[in-house]
XYZ file of C-alpha atoms in Angstrom:
445
model
C -53.038 -144.681 -16.060
C -54.262 -147.892 -17.666
C -55.075 -149.010 -21.217
C -58.041 -151.331 -20.581
C -57.846 -152.865 -24.065
C -54.514 -154.561 -23.359
C -54.325 -157.917 -21.549
C -56.993 -160.203 -20.106
C -60.398 -158.513 -20.195
C -61.709 -160.242 -17.050
C -58.654 -159.236 -15.057
C -58.787 -155.676 -16.372
C -62.471 -155.340 -15.554
C -61.996 -156.657 -12.029
C -58.950 -154.496 -11.264
C -60.638 -151.407 -12.678
C -64.193 -151.922 -11.454
C -63.542 -153.056 -7.873
C -62.052 -149.697 -6.801
C -64.947 -147.964 -8.577
C -67.490 -150.100 -6.737
C -65.762 -149.729 -3.376
C -65.475 -145.993 -3.868
C -69.175 -145.814 -4.624
C -70.050 -147.936 -1.595
C -67.964 -145.898 0.819
C -69.261 -142.625 -0.580
C -72.863 -143.775 -0.339
C -72.378 -145.216 3.131
C -71.045 -141.890 4.321
C -73.924 -140.079 2.600
C -76.244 -142.509 4.306
C -74.587 -141.572 7.581
C -75.420 -137.943 6.737
C -79.096 -138.886 6.716
C -78.703 -140.991 9.862
C -77.081 -138.060 11.648
C -79.866 -135.760 10.454
C -82.545 -138.226 11.582
C -80.953 -139.128 14.923
C -79.980 -135.632 16.050
C -82.466 -133.424 14.193
C -85.470 -135.777 14.104
C -87.751 -136.695 11.224
C -88.314 -133.000 10.423
C -84.568 -132.466 9.997
C -84.388 -135.573 7.857
C -87.305 -134.337 5.787
C -85.642 -130.926 5.347
C -82.540 -132.519 3.802
C -84.651 -134.805 1.623
C -87.353 -132.390 0.425
C -85.017 -130.669 -2.038
C -83.194 -133.822 -3.135
C -85.131 -133.979 -6.411
C -84.166 -130.426 -7.341
C -80.521 -130.949 -6.391
C -80.508 -134.219 -8.324
C -81.952 -132.766 -11.526
C -79.562 -129.796 -11.408
C -76.569 -132.020 -10.699
C -77.616 -134.539 -13.337
C -77.161 -132.011 -16.130
C -73.480 -131.679 -15.273
C -73.040 -135.319 -14.289
C -74.185 -136.221 -17.786
C -71.950 -133.555 -19.299
C -69.043 -135.048 -17.370
C -69.846 -138.577 -18.539
C -69.911 -137.511 -22.179
C -66.679 -135.616 -21.685
C -65.058 -138.731 -20.225
C -65.913 -140.661 -23.397
C -64.063 -138.058 -25.459
C -61.070 -138.284 -23.099
C -61.051 -142.107 -23.205
C -61.071 -142.120 -27.016
C -58.188 -139.641 -27.167
C -56.299 -141.671 -24.584
C -56.819 -144.827 -26.644
C -55.487 -142.932 -29.680
C -52.598 -141.496 -27.558
C -53.492 -137.881 -28.435
C -52.352 -136.407 -25.128
C -52.284 -132.722 -26.032
C -55.918 -132.921 -27.062
C -56.648 -134.356 -23.625
C -55.026 -131.373 -21.903
C -56.839 -128.909 -24.158
C -60.174 -130.624 -23.511
C -59.663 -130.537 -19.739
C -58.839 -126.822 -19.870
C -61.917 -125.929 -21.931
C -64.360 -128.157 -20.129
C -63.346 -127.417 -16.553
C -63.256 -123.661 -17.067
C -66.728 -123.561 -18.597
C -68.242 -125.824 -15.939
C -66.734 -123.809 -13.065
C -68.214 -120.565 -14.379
C -71.668 -121.956 -15.208
C -72.150 -123.866 -11.940
C -71.159 -120.813 -9.909
C -73.792 -118.725 -11.701
C -76.421 -121.429 -11.209
C -75.650 -121.599 -7.499
C -76.174 -117.846 -7.152
C -79.487 -117.994 -9.043
C -80.803 -120.841 -6.877
C -80.030 -118.939 -3.685
C -81.899 -115.892 -5.007
C -84.916 -117.972 -6.100
C -84.951 -120.431 -3.188
C -88.427 -119.508 -1.867
C -89.993 -119.937 -5.298
C -88.232 -123.283 -5.831
C -89.414 -124.682 -2.497
C -93.004 -123.606 -3.152
C -92.826 -125.213 -6.586
C -91.654 -128.438 -4.911
C -94.672 -128.265 -2.594
C -92.429 -128.542 0.497
C -94.385 -129.031 3.725
C -94.534 -125.872 5.891
C -93.113 -127.780 8.882
C -89.785 -128.273 7.114
C -89.806 -125.231 4.783
C -87.231 -123.117 6.633
C -84.869 -126.023 7.232
C -85.088 -127.051 3.584
C -84.339 -123.462 2.508
C -81.215 -123.262 4.670
C -79.918 -126.579 3.368
C -80.647 -125.729 -0.274
C -79.027 -122.276 -0.150
C -75.805 -123.454 1.473
C -75.449 -126.557 -0.689
C -76.148 -124.751 -3.951
C -73.933 -121.852 -2.878
C -71.022 -124.292 -3.188
C -72.475 -126.179 -6.138
C -69.345 -125.718 -8.279
C -67.279 -127.675 -5.737
C -69.605 -130.667 -5.952
C -69.731 -130.734 -9.749
C -65.972 -130.348 -10.237
C -65.510 -133.247 -7.827
C -67.574 -135.528 -10.062
C -65.818 -134.245 -13.169
C -62.379 -135.086 -11.789
C -63.494 -138.640 -11.004
C -64.906 -139.244 -14.482
C -61.825 -137.793 -16.147
C -59.448 -140.035 -14.222
C -61.659 -143.063 -14.905
C -61.455 -142.287 -18.629
C -57.669 -142.325 -18.321
C -57.830 -145.800 -16.789
C -57.380 -144.696 -13.186
C -59.833 -145.967 -10.575
C -57.655 -146.550 -7.501
C -56.737 -142.897 -6.901
C -60.368 -141.662 -7.074
C -61.250 -144.476 -4.678
C -58.782 -143.296 -2.039
C -59.671 -139.635 -2.463
C -63.438 -140.151 -2.382
C -63.125 -142.404 0.665
C -61.040 -139.813 2.490
C -63.445 -137.037 1.526
C -66.420 -139.099 2.677
C -64.726 -139.683 6.031
C -64.160 -135.934 6.389
C -67.799 -135.356 5.535
C -69.089 -137.617 8.305
C -66.710 -136.236 10.915
C -67.663 -132.733 9.837
C -71.370 -133.554 10.080
C -71.064 -134.881 13.604
C -68.972 -131.906 14.686
C -71.224 -129.300 13.069
C -74.477 -130.853 14.316
C -73.559 -132.060 17.805
C -70.852 -129.590 18.848
C -71.544 -126.392 16.907
C -75.325 -126.984 16.883
C -75.669 -125.732 13.301
C -78.533 -128.095 12.424
C -79.188 -128.777 8.731
C -76.756 -125.974 7.862
C -73.956 -128.047 9.386
C -74.848 -131.011 7.161
C -74.461 -128.869 4.028
C -71.291 -127.088 5.191
C -69.516 -130.360 6.028
C -70.384 -131.729 2.572
C -68.926 -128.703 0.778
C -65.739 -128.742 2.853
C -65.048 -132.392 2.045
C -65.617 -131.655 -1.656
C -63.094 -128.804 -1.521
C -60.412 -131.058 -0.044
C -61.095 -133.741 -2.666
C -60.820 -131.220 -5.522
C -57.388 -130.110 -4.320
C -56.170 -133.712 -4.274
C -57.590 -134.360 -7.754
C -55.850 -131.278 -9.149
C -52.548 -132.683 -7.924
C -53.239 -135.959 -9.731
C -54.230 -134.269 -12.999
C -51.002 -132.299 -12.935
C -49.065 -135.561 -12.561
C -50.935 -136.955 -15.566
C -49.820 -133.988 -17.662
C -46.234 -134.641 -16.578
C -46.566 -138.311 -17.557
C -47.997 -137.312 -20.948
C -45.171 -134.759 -21.380
C -47.621 -131.897 -21.975
C -47.403 -129.996 -18.680
C -45.580 -127.009 -20.180
C -47.529 -127.020 -23.440
C -49.699 -123.922 -23.734
C -53.421 -124.101 -24.417
C -55.783 -121.216 -25.052
C -59.514 -120.891 -25.398
C -60.722 -122.041 -28.799
C -64.422 -122.270 -29.569
C -63.971 -124.951 -32.248
C -62.205 -127.211 -29.757
C -64.889 -126.544 -27.187
C -67.617 -127.343 -29.739
C -66.006 -130.734 -30.379
C -66.236 -131.526 -26.665
C -69.865 -130.423 -26.616
C -70.611 -132.949 -29.373
C -69.910 -135.685 -26.820
C -71.066 -133.931 -23.670
C -74.384 -132.257 -24.463
C -76.316 -135.416 -25.449
C -75.363 -137.175 -22.223
C -76.180 -134.018 -20.270
C -79.605 -134.026 -21.913
C -79.984 -137.731 -21.143
C -79.287 -137.204 -17.450
C -81.581 -134.195 -17.407
C -84.417 -136.382 -18.690
C -83.689 -139.052 -16.108
C -83.560 -136.721 -13.139
C -86.329 -134.583 -14.585
C -88.658 -137.496 -13.947
C -87.683 -137.453 -10.269
C -88.228 -133.705 -10.205
C -91.706 -134.002 -11.746
C -92.848 -136.562 -9.183
C -91.342 -134.682 -6.245
C -94.444 -132.501 -5.685
C -96.513 -135.712 -5.545
C -94.281 -137.140 -2.819
C -94.057 -133.908 -0.820
C -97.818 -133.536 -1.183
C -98.271 -136.815 0.683
C -96.883 -135.160 3.848
C -93.683 -134.949 5.892
C -93.719 -138.736 6.524
C -93.504 -139.324 2.779
C -90.684 -136.752 2.402
C -88.727 -138.341 5.241
C -89.259 -141.832 3.845
C -88.186 -140.654 0.397
C -84.878 -139.410 1.849
C -84.368 -142.810 3.500
C -85.227 -145.044 0.558
C -83.182 -142.948 -1.860
C -80.144 -143.442 0.373
C -80.714 -147.199 0.563
C -81.467 -147.481 -3.158
C -78.336 -145.509 -4.056
C -76.189 -147.803 -1.894
C -77.522 -150.804 -3.798
C -77.416 -149.150 -7.220
C -74.132 -147.277 -6.934
C -72.093 -150.491 -6.912
C -73.182 -151.718 -10.332
C -73.633 -148.154 -11.653
C -70.073 -147.081 -10.908
C -68.651 -150.452 -11.881
C -70.413 -150.186 -15.244
C -68.282 -147.148 -16.062
C -65.688 -149.815 -16.845
C -67.826 -150.741 -19.858
C -67.976 -147.118 -20.972
C -64.224 -146.521 -20.644
C -63.361 -149.896 -22.169
C -65.657 -149.361 -25.143
C -64.415 -145.822 -25.816
C -60.746 -146.850 -25.542
C -61.382 -149.809 -27.888
C -62.999 -147.564 -30.490
C -60.223 -144.980 -30.155
C -57.652 -147.748 -30.730
C -59.861 -149.246 -33.520
C -60.149 -152.576 -31.683
C -63.772 -153.123 -32.662
C -63.642 -156.848 -31.961
C -63.523 -156.075 -28.226
C -66.855 -154.282 -28.018
C -69.361 -157.125 -27.562
C -67.006 -158.935 -25.223
C -67.040 -155.872 -22.988
C -70.849 -155.916 -22.846
C -70.851 -159.595 -21.871
C -68.349 -159.141 -19.061
C -70.132 -155.980 -17.900
C -73.443 -157.854 -17.731
C -71.983 -160.587 -15.516
C -70.195 -158.021 -13.379
C -73.358 -155.942 -12.864
C -75.442 -158.781 -11.459
C -72.624 -160.003 -9.235
C -72.204 -156.515 -7.777
C -75.959 -156.128 -7.230
C -76.564 -159.429 -5.427
C -74.684 -158.877 -2.146
C -76.087 -155.469 -1.100
C -79.552 -156.473 -2.323
C -79.730 -159.630 -0.217
C -78.290 -157.825 2.806
C -80.812 -154.976 2.488
C -83.791 -157.317 2.224
C -82.783 -159.516 5.161
C -82.046 -156.570 7.464
C -84.642 -154.146 6.062
C -86.154 -153.108 9.375
C -82.808 -152.692 11.127
C -81.366 -150.620 8.280
C -84.387 -148.332 7.984
C -84.586 -147.858 11.751
C -81.073 -146.397 11.728
C -82.451 -143.207 10.189
C -84.908 -142.450 12.978
C -84.763 -141.720 16.715
C -84.863 -144.760 18.987
C -88.390 -146.110 19.416
C -89.801 -144.309 16.369
C -92.656 -146.283 14.781
C -94.247 -143.716 12.452
C -95.349 -144.135 8.843
C -92.028 -142.857 7.481
C -90.393 -146.018 8.849
C -93.176 -148.266 7.544
C -92.962 -146.772 4.054
C -89.213 -147.318 4.016
C -89.327 -150.955 5.109
C -91.967 -151.841 2.499
C -89.839 -150.344 -0.286
C -86.715 -152.268 0.701
C -88.459 -155.618 1.113
C -90.764 -155.611 -1.898
C -89.656 -153.029 -4.443
C -85.864 -152.912 -4.212
C -85.448 -156.454 -5.660
C -87.031 -155.234 -8.920
C -83.925 -153.077 -9.247
C -82.383 -156.084 -11.039
C -84.007 -154.755 -14.226
C -82.130 -151.501 -13.745
C -78.813 -153.380 -13.966
C -79.674 -154.056 -17.609
C -80.626 -150.411 -18.192
C -77.467 -149.062 -16.643
C -75.257 -151.471 -18.591
C -76.622 -150.239 -21.911
C -76.458 -146.614 -20.799
C -72.728 -147.082 -20.241
C -72.290 -149.047 -23.454
C -73.980 -146.536 -25.770
C -72.219 -143.696 -23.969
C -68.881 -145.378 -24.655
C -69.884 -145.847 -28.315
C -70.906 -142.159 -28.504
C -74.301 -143.355 -29.828
C -76.214 -140.796 -27.859
C -79.559 -141.155 -29.628
C -79.940 -144.714 -28.330
C -78.987 -143.475 -24.870
C -81.621 -140.734 -25.035
C -84.296 -143.146 -26.326
C -83.777 -145.537 -23.414
C -83.734 -142.719 -20.890
C -86.900 -141.170 -22.293
C -88.724 -144.512 -22.101
C -87.712 -144.939 -18.452
C -88.463 -141.340 -17.464
C -91.779 -141.050 -19.296
C -93.100 -144.361 -17.982
C -92.015 -143.463 -14.450
C -93.867 -140.136 -14.438
C -97.032 -141.600 -15.965
C -97.111 -144.671 -13.712
C -96.319 -142.613 -10.601
C -99.157 -140.153 -11.121
C -101.578 -142.983 -11.822
C -100.620 -145.278 -8.956
C -99.871 -142.536 -6.398
C -103.457 -141.348 -6.823
C -104.671 -144.888 -6.103
C -102.192 -146.134 -3.490
C -100.303 -143.125 -2.104
C -96.626 -143.685 -1.347
C -96.825 -147.348 -2.369
C -98.046 -146.151 -5.747
C -94.917 -144.012 -6.083
C -92.813 -147.135 -5.545
C -94.903 -149.116 -8.043
C -94.431 -146.486 -10.739
C -90.677 -146.491 -10.247
C -90.413 -150.294 -10.430
C -92.554 -150.540 -13.575
C -90.400 -147.934 -15.314
C -87.310 -150.119 -14.758
C -89.067 -153.047 -16.417
C -90.249 -151.021 -19.423
C -86.826 -149.558 -20.109
C -85.072 -152.936 -19.777
C -87.353 -154.480 -22.397
C -86.601 -151.696 -24.899
C -82.861 -151.859 -24.130
C -82.664 -155.567 -24.892
C -84.672 -155.226 -28.107
C -82.354 -152.483 -29.422
C -79.164 -154.366 -28.562
C -80.124 -157.745 -29.999
C -81.491 -156.168 -33.171
C -77.880 -154.989 -33.725
C -78.999 -151.740 -35.369
C -76.290 -149.992 -33.384
C -73.321 -151.829 -34.992
C -73.082 -149.956 -38.292
C -73.220 -146.687 -36.397
C -70.179 -147.660 -34.323
C -68.035 -148.231 -37.371
C -69.322 -145.037 -38.964
C -68.127 -143.068 -35.958
């Protein structure tokens, strides 16, 4: 465990953020390999089947990802204040509720899978494959969400190295499992989903072991905790706004999904490819920026308010440094990277769409570095209304621009709408920060 407010801020940020960034890279690379395996061994229809439901999975996961992020802010503040028993109580309440709710959601999705796929306008060529993938993945939804929750909790406690090793190991298991299930067992898209859930199960076991060690270190392992609605309500004060924020963000992706699927299986396949490439580029600065969130929350918990702006400055520098390398690499080798997702010799429109996005639209992602930095900052400050405002601006502009430009330019219009939404949100984010209207709210909290 690590108190990020003690010692040299640059050193602390580097030591904490590098494992976060590496963990994100390895995880995304292995997820990218999932898509490559699907494309290489199952063809563009198999790739489309795993990508057609990505918007629905993302919006459902985002609700709990946001909940987990808000929860981590609460944990970081209590860690900064050295209130360890409250940390144990919060973990008990939050994890129990999430496990129950995600299990129920998974069951409901399986029962309503046909309706969901029709709502997403999934192409008939990939309908059955998409249904199989969705039902298996969502059947084990609780495993995936608890995995994320463990990572965020440990990050809030100043631990980034252990989640790095666990997530890397789990990602390795996932890829090996995918290859085995697809090439040896011949399970198709079902094998992709099963391998993912198995790797998540192994990771959750390893995280449970680490959490238990944290309780021993805090000397609260044998302290009893029981369900208390007032304590749970206090957690919800931090968690629900960030859950709502993530729901808005992913809701935009969900709303444009029928537009993309309506453009045909080539568009669905390309969407699966460019999301994987985008997430590789974005995950580095996104995960690294959680340093800003943890640092800010720990500083407020310890009442070290003078640290706050310094954390934003270092986070800003860090974000652009972490973006530059994967961005340049992706642009230079755009065709080679995109071709990895398709069978040898494939020259269809799905490949063309993907290459155009990487070469001309991915660089605009630099604006999203600014957006993500301030998301993490306001989350760490527990100033959720600013977080929601920024997210709404980005989501609303993305939906509006996508519907307008997709009608005019097809898949390239979808890309244009996404890029313009990054720019709009970044402008609003900078105006809010430099107006300093957030400062008095920090001290009031």
